[in-house]
C-alpha positions as CSV (number, residue, x, y, z in Angstrom):
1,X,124.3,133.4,31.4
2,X,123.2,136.7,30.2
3,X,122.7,136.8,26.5
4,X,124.3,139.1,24.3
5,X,122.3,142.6,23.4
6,X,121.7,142.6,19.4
7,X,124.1,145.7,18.9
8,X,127.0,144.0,20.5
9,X,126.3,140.8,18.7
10,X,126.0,142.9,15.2
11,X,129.2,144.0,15.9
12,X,130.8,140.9,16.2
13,X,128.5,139.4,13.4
14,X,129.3,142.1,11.1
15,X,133.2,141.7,10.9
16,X,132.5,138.0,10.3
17,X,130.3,138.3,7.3
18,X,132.7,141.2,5.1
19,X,135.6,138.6,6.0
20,X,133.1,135.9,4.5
21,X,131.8,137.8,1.4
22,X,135.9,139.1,0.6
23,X,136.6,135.0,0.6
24,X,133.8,134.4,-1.6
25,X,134.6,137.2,-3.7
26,X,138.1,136.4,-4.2
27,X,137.1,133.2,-5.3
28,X,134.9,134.0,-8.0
29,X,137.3,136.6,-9.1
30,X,139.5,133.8,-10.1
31,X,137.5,131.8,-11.2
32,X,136.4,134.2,-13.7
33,X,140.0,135.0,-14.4
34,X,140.8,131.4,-14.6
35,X,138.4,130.6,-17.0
36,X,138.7,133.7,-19.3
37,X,142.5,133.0,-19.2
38,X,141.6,129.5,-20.7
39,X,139.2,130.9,-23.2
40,X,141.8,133.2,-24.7
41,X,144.0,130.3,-25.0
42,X,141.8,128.4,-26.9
43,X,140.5,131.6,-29.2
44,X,136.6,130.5,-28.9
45,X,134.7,133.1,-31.3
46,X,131.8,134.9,-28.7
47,X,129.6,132.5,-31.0
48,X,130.8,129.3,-30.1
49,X,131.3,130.1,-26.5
50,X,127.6,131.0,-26.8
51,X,127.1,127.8,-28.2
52,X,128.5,125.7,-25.4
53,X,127.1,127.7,-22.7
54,X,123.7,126.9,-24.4
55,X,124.2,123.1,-24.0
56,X,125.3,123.3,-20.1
57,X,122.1,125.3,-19.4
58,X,120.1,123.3,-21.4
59,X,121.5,119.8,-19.8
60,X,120.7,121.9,-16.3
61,X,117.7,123.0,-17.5
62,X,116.5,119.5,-18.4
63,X,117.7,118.0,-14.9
64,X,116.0,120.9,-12.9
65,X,112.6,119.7,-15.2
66,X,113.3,116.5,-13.7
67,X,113.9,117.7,-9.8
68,X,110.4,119.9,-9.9
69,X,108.5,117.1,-11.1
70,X,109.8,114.6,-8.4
71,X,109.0,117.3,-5.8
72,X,105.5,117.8,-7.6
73,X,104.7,114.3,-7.2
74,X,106.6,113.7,-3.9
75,X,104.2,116.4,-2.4
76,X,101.1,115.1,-3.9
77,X,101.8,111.6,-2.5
78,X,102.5,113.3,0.8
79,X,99.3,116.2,1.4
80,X,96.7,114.2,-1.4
81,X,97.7,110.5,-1.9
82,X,98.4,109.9,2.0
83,X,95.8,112.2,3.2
84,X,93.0,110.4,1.1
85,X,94.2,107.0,2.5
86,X,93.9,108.5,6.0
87,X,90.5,110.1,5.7
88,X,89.1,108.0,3.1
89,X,88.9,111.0,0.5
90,X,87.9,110.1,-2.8
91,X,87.6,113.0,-5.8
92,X,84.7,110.8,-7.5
93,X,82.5,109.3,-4.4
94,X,79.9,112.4,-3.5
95,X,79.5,111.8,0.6
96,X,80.9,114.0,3.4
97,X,84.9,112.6,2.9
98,X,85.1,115.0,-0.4
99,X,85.3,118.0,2.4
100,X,88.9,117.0,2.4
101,X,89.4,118.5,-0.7
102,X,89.1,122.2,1.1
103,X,92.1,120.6,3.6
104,X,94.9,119.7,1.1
105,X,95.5,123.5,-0.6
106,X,95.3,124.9,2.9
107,X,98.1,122.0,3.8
108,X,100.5,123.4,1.2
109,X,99.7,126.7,2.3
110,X,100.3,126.7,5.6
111,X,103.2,124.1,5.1
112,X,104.5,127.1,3.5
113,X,104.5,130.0,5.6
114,X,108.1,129.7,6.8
115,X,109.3,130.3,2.8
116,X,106.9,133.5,2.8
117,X,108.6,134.7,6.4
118,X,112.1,133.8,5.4
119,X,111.8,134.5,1.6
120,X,108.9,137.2,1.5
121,X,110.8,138.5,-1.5
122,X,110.9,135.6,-3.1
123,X,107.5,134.7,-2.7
124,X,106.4,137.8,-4.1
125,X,108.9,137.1,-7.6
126,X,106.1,135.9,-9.7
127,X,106.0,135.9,-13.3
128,X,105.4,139.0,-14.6
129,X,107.9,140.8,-11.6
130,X,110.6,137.5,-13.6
131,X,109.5,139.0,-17.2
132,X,110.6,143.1,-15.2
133,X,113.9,141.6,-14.1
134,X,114.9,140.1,-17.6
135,X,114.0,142.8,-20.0
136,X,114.3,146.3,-17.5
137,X,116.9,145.2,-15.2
138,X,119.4,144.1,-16.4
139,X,118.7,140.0,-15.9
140,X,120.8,139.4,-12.3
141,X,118.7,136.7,-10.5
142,X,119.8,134.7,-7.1
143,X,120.8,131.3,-7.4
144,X,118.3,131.1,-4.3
145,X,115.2,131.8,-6.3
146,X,115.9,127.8,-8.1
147,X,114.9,126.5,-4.8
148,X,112.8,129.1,-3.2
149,X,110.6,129.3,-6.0
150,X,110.5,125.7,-6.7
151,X,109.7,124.4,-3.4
152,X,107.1,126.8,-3.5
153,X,105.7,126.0,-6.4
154,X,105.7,122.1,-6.1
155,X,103.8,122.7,-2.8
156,X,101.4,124.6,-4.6
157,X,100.5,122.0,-7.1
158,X,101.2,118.9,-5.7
159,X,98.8,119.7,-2.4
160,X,95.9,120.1,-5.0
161,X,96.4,124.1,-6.1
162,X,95.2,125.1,-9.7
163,X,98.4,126.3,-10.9
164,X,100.4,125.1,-13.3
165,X,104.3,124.0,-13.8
166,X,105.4,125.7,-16.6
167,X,105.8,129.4,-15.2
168,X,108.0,127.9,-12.5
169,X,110.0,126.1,-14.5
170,X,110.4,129.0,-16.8
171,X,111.8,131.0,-13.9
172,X,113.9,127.9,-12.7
173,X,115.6,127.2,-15.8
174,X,116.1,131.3,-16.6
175,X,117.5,131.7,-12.8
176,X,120.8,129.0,-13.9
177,X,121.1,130.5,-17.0
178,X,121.7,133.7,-15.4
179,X,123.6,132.6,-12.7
180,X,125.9,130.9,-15.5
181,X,126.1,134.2,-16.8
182,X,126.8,136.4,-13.7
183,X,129.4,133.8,-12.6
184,X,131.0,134.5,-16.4
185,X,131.0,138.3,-16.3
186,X,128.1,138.6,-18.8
187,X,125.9,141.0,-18.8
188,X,123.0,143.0,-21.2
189,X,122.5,141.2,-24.4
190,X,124.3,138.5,-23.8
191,X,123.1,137.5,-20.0
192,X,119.6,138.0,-21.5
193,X,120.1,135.2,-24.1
194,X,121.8,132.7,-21.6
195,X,118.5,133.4,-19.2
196,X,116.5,132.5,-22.8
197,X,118.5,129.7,-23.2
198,X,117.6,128.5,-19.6
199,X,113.8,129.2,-20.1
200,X,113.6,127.4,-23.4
201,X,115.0,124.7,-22.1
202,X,112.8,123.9,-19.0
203,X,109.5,124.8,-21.0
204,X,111.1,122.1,-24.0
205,X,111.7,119.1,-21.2
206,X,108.0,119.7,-19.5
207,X,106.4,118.9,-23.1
208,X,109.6,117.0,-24.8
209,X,108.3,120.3,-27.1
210,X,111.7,121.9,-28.5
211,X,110.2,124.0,-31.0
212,X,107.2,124.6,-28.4
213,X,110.4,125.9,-26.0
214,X,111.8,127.9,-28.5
215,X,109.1,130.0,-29.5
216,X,107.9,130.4,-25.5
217,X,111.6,132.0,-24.7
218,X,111.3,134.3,-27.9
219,X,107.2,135.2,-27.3
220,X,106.8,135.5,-24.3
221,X,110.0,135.9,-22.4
222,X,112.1,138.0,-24.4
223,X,108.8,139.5,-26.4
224,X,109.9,138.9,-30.2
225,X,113.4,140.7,-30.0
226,X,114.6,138.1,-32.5
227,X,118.6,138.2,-33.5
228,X,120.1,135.2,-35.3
229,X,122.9,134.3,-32.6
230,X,120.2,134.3,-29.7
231,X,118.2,132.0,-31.8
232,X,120.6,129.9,-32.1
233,X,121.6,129.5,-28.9
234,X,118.3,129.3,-27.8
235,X,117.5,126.4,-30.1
236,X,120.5,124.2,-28.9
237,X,119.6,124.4,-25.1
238,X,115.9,123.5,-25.7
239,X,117.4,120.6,-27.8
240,X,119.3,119.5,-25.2
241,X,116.9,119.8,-22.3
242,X,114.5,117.7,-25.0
243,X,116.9,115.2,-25.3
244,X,117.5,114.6,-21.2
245,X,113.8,114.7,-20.9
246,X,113.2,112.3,-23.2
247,X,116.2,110.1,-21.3
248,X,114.3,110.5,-18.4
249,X,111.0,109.8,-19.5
250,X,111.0,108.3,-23.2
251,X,109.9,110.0,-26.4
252,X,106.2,110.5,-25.5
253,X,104.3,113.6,-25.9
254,X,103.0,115.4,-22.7
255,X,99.7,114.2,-23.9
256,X,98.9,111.0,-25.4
257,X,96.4,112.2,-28.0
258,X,94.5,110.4,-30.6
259,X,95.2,111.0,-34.8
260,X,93.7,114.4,-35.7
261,X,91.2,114.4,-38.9
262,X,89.5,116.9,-40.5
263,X,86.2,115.7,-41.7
264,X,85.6,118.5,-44.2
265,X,87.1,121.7,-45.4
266,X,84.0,123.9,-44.6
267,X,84.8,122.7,-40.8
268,X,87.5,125.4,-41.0
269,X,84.5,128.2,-40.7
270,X,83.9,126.3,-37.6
271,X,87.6,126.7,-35.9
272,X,87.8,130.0,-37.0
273,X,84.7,130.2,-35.0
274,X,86.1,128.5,-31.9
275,X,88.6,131.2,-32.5
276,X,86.8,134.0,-31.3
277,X,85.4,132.0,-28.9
278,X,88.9,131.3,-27.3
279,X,89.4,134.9,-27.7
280,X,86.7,136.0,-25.9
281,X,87.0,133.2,-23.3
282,X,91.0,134.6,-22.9
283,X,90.1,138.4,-22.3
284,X,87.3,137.3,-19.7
285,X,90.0,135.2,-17.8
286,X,92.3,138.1,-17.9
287,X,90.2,140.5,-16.2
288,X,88.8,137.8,-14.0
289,X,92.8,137.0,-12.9
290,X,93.5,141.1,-12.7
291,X,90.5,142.2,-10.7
292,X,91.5,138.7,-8.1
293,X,94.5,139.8,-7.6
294,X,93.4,143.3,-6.9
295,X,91.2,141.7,-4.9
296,X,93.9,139.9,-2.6
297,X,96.0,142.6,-2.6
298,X,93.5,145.6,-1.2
299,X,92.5,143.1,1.6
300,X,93.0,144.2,4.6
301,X,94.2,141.0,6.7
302,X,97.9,139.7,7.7
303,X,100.1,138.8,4.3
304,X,100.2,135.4,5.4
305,X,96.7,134.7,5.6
306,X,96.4,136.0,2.2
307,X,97.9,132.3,0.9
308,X,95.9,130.5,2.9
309,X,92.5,132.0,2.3
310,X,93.5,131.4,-1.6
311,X,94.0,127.6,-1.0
312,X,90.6,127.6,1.0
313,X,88.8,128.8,-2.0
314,X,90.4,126.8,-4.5
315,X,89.6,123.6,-2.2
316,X,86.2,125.3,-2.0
317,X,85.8,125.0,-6.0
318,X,87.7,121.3,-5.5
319,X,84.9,120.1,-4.2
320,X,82.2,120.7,-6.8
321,X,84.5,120.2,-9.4
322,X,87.9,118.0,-8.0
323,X,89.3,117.8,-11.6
324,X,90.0,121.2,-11.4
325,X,92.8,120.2,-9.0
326,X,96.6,120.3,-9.6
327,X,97.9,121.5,-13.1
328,X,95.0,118.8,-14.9
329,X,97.0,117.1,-17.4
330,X,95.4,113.8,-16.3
331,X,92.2,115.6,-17.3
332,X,93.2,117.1,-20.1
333,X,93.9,113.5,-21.7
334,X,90.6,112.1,-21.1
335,X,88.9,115.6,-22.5
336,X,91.0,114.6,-26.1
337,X,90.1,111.4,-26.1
338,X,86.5,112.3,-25.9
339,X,85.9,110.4,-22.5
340,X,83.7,113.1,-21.2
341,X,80.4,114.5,-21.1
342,X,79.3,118.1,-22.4
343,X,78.2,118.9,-18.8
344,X,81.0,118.8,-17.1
345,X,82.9,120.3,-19.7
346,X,81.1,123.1,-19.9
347,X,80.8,123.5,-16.0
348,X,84.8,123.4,-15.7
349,X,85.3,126.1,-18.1
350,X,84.3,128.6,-15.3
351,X,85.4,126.0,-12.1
352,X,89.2,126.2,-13.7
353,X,88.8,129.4,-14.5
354,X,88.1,130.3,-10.7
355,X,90.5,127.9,-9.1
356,X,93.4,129.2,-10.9
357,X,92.6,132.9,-10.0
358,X,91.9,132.3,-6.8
359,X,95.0,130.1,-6.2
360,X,97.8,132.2,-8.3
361,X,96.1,135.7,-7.5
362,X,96.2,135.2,-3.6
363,X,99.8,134.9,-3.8
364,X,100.7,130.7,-4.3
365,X,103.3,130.2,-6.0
366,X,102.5,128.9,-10.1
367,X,101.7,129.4,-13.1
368,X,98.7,130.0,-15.5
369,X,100.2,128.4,-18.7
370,X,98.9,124.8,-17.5
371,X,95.5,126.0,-16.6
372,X,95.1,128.0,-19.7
373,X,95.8,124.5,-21.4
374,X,93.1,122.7,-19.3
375,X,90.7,125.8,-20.3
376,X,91.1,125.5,-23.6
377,X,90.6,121.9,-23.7
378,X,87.0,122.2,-22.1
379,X,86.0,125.3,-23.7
380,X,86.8,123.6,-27.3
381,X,85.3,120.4,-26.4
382,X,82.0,122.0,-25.4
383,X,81.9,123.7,-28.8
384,X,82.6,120.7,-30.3
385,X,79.7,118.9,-28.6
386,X,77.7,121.6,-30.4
387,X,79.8,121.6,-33.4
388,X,78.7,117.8,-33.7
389,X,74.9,117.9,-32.9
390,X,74.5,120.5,-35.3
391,X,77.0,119.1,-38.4
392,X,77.0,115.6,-37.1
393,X,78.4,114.3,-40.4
394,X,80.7,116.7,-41.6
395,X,82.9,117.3,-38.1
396,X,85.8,116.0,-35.9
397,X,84.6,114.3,-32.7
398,X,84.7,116.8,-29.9
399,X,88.2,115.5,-28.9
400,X,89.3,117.2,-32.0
401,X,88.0,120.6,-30.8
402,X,89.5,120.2,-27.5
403,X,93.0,119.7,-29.1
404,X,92.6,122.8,-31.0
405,X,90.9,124.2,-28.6
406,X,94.2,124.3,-26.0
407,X,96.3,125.9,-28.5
408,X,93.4,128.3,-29.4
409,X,92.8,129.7,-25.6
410,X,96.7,129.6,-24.3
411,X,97.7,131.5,-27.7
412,X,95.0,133.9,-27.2
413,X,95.8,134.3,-22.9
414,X,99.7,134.6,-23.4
415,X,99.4,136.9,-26.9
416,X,101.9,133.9,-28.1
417,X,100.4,132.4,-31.3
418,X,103.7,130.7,-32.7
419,X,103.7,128.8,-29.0
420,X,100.1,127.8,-29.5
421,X,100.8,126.8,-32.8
422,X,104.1,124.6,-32.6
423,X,102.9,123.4,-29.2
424,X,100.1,121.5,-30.9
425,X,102.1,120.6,-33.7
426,X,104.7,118.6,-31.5
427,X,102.0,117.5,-29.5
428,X,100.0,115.7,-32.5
429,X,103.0,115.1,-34.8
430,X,100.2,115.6,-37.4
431,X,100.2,118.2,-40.6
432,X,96.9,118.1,-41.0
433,X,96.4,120.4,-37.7
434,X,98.4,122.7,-38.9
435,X,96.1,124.8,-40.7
436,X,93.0,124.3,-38.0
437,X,95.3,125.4,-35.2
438,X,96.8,128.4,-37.4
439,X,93.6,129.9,-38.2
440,X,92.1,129.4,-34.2
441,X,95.4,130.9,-32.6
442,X,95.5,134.0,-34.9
443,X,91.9,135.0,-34.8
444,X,91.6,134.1,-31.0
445,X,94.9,136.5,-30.8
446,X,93.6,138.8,-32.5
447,X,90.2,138.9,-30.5
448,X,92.0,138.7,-27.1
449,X,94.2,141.6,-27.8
450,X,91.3,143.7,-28.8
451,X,90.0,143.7,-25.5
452,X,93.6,143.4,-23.7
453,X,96.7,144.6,-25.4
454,X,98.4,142.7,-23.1
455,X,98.5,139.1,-22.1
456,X,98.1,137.5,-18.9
457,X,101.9,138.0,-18.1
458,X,102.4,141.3,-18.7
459,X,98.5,142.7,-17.9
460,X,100.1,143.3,-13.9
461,X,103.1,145.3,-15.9
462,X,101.1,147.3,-18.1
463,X,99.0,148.4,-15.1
464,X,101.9,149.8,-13.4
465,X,102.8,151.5,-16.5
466,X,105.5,149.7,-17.8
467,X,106.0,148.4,-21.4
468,X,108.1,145.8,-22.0
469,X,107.6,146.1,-25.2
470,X,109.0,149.1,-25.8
471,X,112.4,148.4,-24.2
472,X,114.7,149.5,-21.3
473,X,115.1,152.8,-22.0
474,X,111.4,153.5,-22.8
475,X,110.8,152.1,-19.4
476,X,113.3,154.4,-17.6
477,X,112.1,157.5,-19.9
478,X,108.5,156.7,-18.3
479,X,109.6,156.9,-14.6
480,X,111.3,160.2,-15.2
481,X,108.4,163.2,-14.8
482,X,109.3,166.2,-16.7
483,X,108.7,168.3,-13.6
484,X,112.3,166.8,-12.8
485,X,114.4,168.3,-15.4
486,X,112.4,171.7,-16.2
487,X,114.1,175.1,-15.8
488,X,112.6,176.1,-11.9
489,X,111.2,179.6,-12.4
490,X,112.1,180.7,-15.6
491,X,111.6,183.9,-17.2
492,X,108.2,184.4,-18.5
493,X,107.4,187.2,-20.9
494,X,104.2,189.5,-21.6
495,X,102.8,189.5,-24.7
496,X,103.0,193.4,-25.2
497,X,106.1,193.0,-24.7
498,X,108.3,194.6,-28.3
499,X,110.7,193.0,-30.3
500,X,113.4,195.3,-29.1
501,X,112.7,194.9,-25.5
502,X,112.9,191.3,-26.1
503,X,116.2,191.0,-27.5
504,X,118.1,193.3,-25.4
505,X,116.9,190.8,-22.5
506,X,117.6,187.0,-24.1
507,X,120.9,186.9,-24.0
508,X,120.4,184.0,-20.6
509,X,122.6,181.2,-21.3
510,X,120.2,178.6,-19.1
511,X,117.1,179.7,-21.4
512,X,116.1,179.5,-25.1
513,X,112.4,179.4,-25.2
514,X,110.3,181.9,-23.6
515,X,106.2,181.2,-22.9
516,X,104.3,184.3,-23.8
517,X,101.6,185.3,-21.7
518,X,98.6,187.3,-21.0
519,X,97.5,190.0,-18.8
520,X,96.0,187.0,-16.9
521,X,98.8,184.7,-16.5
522,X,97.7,182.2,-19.5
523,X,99.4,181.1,-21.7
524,X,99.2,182.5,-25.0
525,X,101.8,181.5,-27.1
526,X,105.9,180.6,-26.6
527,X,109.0,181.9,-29.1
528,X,112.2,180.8,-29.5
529,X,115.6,182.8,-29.3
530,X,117.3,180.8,-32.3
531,X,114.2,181.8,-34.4
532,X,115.2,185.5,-34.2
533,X,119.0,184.7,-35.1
534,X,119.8,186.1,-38.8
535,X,116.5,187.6,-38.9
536,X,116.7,191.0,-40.1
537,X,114.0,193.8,-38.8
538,X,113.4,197.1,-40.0
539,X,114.2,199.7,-37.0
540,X,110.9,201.0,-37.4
541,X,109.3,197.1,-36.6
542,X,111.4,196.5,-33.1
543,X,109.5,198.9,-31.8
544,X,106.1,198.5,-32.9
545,X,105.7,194.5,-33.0
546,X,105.2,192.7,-29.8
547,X,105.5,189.2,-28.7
548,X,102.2,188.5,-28.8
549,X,101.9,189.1,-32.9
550,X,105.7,186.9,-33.0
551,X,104.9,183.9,-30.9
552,X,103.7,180.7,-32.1
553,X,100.2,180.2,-31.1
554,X,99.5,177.3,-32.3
555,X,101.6,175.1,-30.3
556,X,101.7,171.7,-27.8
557,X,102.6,172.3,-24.4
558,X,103.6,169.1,-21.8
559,X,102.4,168.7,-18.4
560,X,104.6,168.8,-15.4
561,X,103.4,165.6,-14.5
562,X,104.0,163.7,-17.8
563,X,106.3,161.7,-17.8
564,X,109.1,162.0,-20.7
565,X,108.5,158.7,-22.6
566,X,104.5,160.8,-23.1
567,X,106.1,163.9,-23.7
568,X,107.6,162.7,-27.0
569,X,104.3,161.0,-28.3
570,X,102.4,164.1,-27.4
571,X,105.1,166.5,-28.9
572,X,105.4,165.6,-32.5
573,X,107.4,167.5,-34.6
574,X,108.8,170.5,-32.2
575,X,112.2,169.5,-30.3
576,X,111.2,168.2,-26.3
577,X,113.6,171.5,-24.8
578,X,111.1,173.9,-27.1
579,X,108.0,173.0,-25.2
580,X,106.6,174.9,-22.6
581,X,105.2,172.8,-19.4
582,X,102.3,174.0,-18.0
583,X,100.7,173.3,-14.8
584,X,96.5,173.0,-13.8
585,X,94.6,175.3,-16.3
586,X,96.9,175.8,-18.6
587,X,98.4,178.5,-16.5
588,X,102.2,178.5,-17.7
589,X,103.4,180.0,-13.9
590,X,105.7,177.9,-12.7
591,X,106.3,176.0,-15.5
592,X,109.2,176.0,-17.6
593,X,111.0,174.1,-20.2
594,X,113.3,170.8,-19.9
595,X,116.6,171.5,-21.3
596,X,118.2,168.6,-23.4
597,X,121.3,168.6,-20.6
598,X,118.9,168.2,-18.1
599,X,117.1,165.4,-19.9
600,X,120.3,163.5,-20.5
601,X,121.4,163.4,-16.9
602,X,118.6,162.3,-15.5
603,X,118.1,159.7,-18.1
604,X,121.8,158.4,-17.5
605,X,121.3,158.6,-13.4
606,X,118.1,156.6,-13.9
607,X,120.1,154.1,-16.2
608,X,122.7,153.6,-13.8
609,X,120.3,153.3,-11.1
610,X,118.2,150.3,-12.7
611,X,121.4,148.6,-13.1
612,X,122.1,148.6,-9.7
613,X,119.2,147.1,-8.7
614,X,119.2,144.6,-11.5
């Protein structure tokens, strides 16, 4: 039997699917309705409906915790466990057998090619693009990218990647919030909590952390906009993802760390000094992560064997240095409880710091927050090796320094001191870290953000152009060019030209400010019709002053290429419409000047536009 062509199965396909997505529709329409209608019956306050939304995503949050670690450790049984049984791979034994180690990443990755080819977009939705969606556009995630992403991610780690879980929970636990929201009818403010709510709440059940969630969801993932009701919220669903973790898995710490002392005060000079070494450590792994990724993404080879080449190298590095493997909390245990040498300490710093850009920036799915951990553990044990030999009876054992070390580093990577800080906290349950762990994470901060203004997450952003920081609409303003809404050939006047002349020819509706140039075309100087208004000239001036001794000279001109969130910034005082554009050379031909209707409607067309894609 002949098979159909694709154009006359399309048009049977087509019908099929708008009869499917009307169903689908209808049905969430009332279900919405349904469940509004039983909100207004009940009079729940926008607060307390807030409020119980929080504790369902944070309950789902918790449990979806729970299904990515299974899948971690179901995968690492599968591609490490079984493999090592079959080939007789062992991480510690130094013979020909630890060449497996370059086999298991390349497992996962090839294991998941079909999620790249089916899900290419999803693939591609790492952290930073997550971090876009929430803040720029509007928050509207598929409920697909729970699995997707997940899967993904599990594979990554579990077959032996240096990636971490943390990221991908992140994204997991902000993908149901939103989808709790969408299915709602929220949107803006309020959609951008739930997704906090959801985020909080899976980083809080990975480190049965709460305060450690909160502040991740407020630093890093909403970037400080802090309002009392999301706050709230927030706090309740990283609560309640706490409490099923700790259901789950009992009310242990992520790590199990020994009792922190501080030998002496004057060992505070030394954290403060471990500070900066954090900080310095943090910049060089976010340039090291940038330029990889650059790397990964100029090469010129087939997308897919982009993944695979990334697993290769972090197998590569695996075998040297197998504890590098995975998201190293095993590890990170042993580096706290001072069970290793300074060697290998030291060594790792760099080995981690290569796997994990290697693995995240050729395009496997994970995160950085676990290997920034694992960093900062090594780094601040090796300085505490020297700390020791060089104070040996007023400092902490090494451990010590690891432990403040962790803190130090991911503080200083993510720009996130309050999650460095209450992260350790929880961790320890001890006061007396607090002060050692405040003064690392704010120096180390402050070091890494002298080098990078931004951290890790948002570095990829920032070199695109966009600011989170600065908020939605200063992220539209800055893909608007001013060349867009300037007057197209407007009327340019000489500089000889008189004051009579000029005012019995600016009577244009479509133009107020006039460049004044020379003989040569430059641009000399620019006036403004509204000055002139109520001015009162002699009869014998209109004919003897020209433009040229009237115009402002000493003014700021905009490029056609700036964009208008610059044009502002480089304006000052005068008003945006007042400002003459000017093109190469300062030649004002061609130029003209953006008209505040002009600038409104393309602001509101871009606004509606990101929302759509949202």
């Amino acid at each position: 039997m002949k098979p159909e062509s694709p154009e006359k199965a399309a048009r049977w396909t087509t019908p099929l699917v708008l009869i499917r997505d009307f169903h689908l529709l209808r049905r969430f329409v009332r279900t919405r309705r349904a469940v509004f209608s039983l909100l207004s019956r009940v009079r729940i306050s926008e607060n307390t409906l807030m409020a119980i939304l929080a504790v369902g995503i944070g309950l789902l949050a918790g449990l979806c915790n729970h299904a990515f670690r299974s899948c971690i450790d179901l995968f690492r049984w599968l591609i490490i466990d079984s493999g090592g049984q079959l080939t007789g791979y062992s991480p510690y034994a130094w013979n020909a057998n630890r060449l497996w180690a370059i086999a298991f990443p390349v497992t996962g990755a090839v294991v998941m090619l079909p999620l790249f080819i089916r899900f290419r977009e999803d693939m591609a939705f790492g952290f930073p693009r997550f971090l876009e969606t929430v803040n720029l556009r509007g928050g509207r995630l598929p409920l697909r990218l729970m699995f997707t992403r997940g899967i993904a991610s599990a594979l990554t780690i579990g077959s032996g990647g240096s990636a971490g879980q943390e990221g991908p929970i992140a994204q997991i636990g902000g993908t149901a919030g939103s989808v709790v929201g969408h299915l709602l009818g929220m949107s803006g403010e309020r959609l951008k909590v739930l997704i906090g709510c959801g985020v909080s709440g899976g980083v809080a059940a990975t480190f049965n952390a709460p305060l450690a969630g909160v502040f991740f969801a407020h630093e890093i993932v909403l970037l400080s906009s802090f309002e009392l009701s999301s706050f709230t919220s927030i706090v309740i669903s990283s609560g309640m993802a706490t409490v099923v973790s700790r259901a789950m898995y009992g009310d242990i710490p992520a790590f199990d760390v020994p009792a922190y002392q501080l030998v002496h005060p004057l060992e505070l000079a030394l954290y403060a000094l471990l500070g900066v070494v954090c900080g310095c450590l943090a910049a060089l792994f976010i340039t090291g992560y940038g330029k990889t990724r650059g790397f990964f993404a100029r090469l010129q080879v087939n997308p897919l064997w982009k993944p695979i080449l990334g697993g290769f190298l972090a197998g590569c590095v695996g075998v040297l240095l197998p504890q590098v493997q995975g998201n190293g909390y095993d590890f990170i245990e042993k580096a706290v409880s001072n069970d290793v040498g300074w060697l290998l300490v030291t060594l790792l710093i760099a080995g981690k710091m290569v796997a994990t850009c290697v693995t995240v920036g050729s395009g496997l799915p994970g995160g950085t927050f676990a290997p920034s951990l694992f960093i900062g553990s090594v780094a601040g044990m090796s300085f505490g090796f020297l700390a020791n030999g060089l104070f040996p009876f007023h400092t902490a054992t090494p451990g010590a320094y690891a432990l403040v070390g962790m803190g130090a580093f991911l503080a200083s990577v993510t720009h996130a001191p309050m999650t460095g800080i209450f992260l350790l906290f929880e961790m320890t349950g001890s006061y007396k870290v607090i002060v050692p762990i405040m003064l690392a994470c704010a120096i180390g901060t402050a070091v890494a953000r002298h080098f990078h203004k931004d951290g890790i997450d948002t570095a990829d952003l920032a070199a695109r152009g966009i600011d989170l920081r600065a908020g939605r609409e200063q992220a539209v303003l800055e893909q608007i060019r001013v060349r867009g809404v300037m007057v197209r050939d407007p009327e340019i006047l000489p500089e000889t030209m008189t004051i009579r002349q000029f005012l019995a020819r600016s009577h244009s509706p479509r133009q107020t400010t006039f460049p004044v140039v020379t003989a040569w075309g430059e641009l000399s100087g620019v006036v403004v019709i509204h000055d002139f208004l109520g001015t009162a000239f002699e009869p014998g001036l209109l004919d003897r002053v020209t433009l040229g001794e009237m115009a402002a000279v000493d003014i700021l001109t905009i490029a056609s290429e700036d964009s208008l969130a610059e044009a502002p910034r480089v304006s000052g005082r005068p008003p945006l419409e007042n400002l003459p554009v000017v093109g190469p050379g300062g030649r004002s031909r061609g130029g003209g000047t953006p008209p505040r209707h002009a600038i409104a409607a393309a602001y509101n067309r871009a606004m509606v536009t990101q929302s759509f894609k949202g």
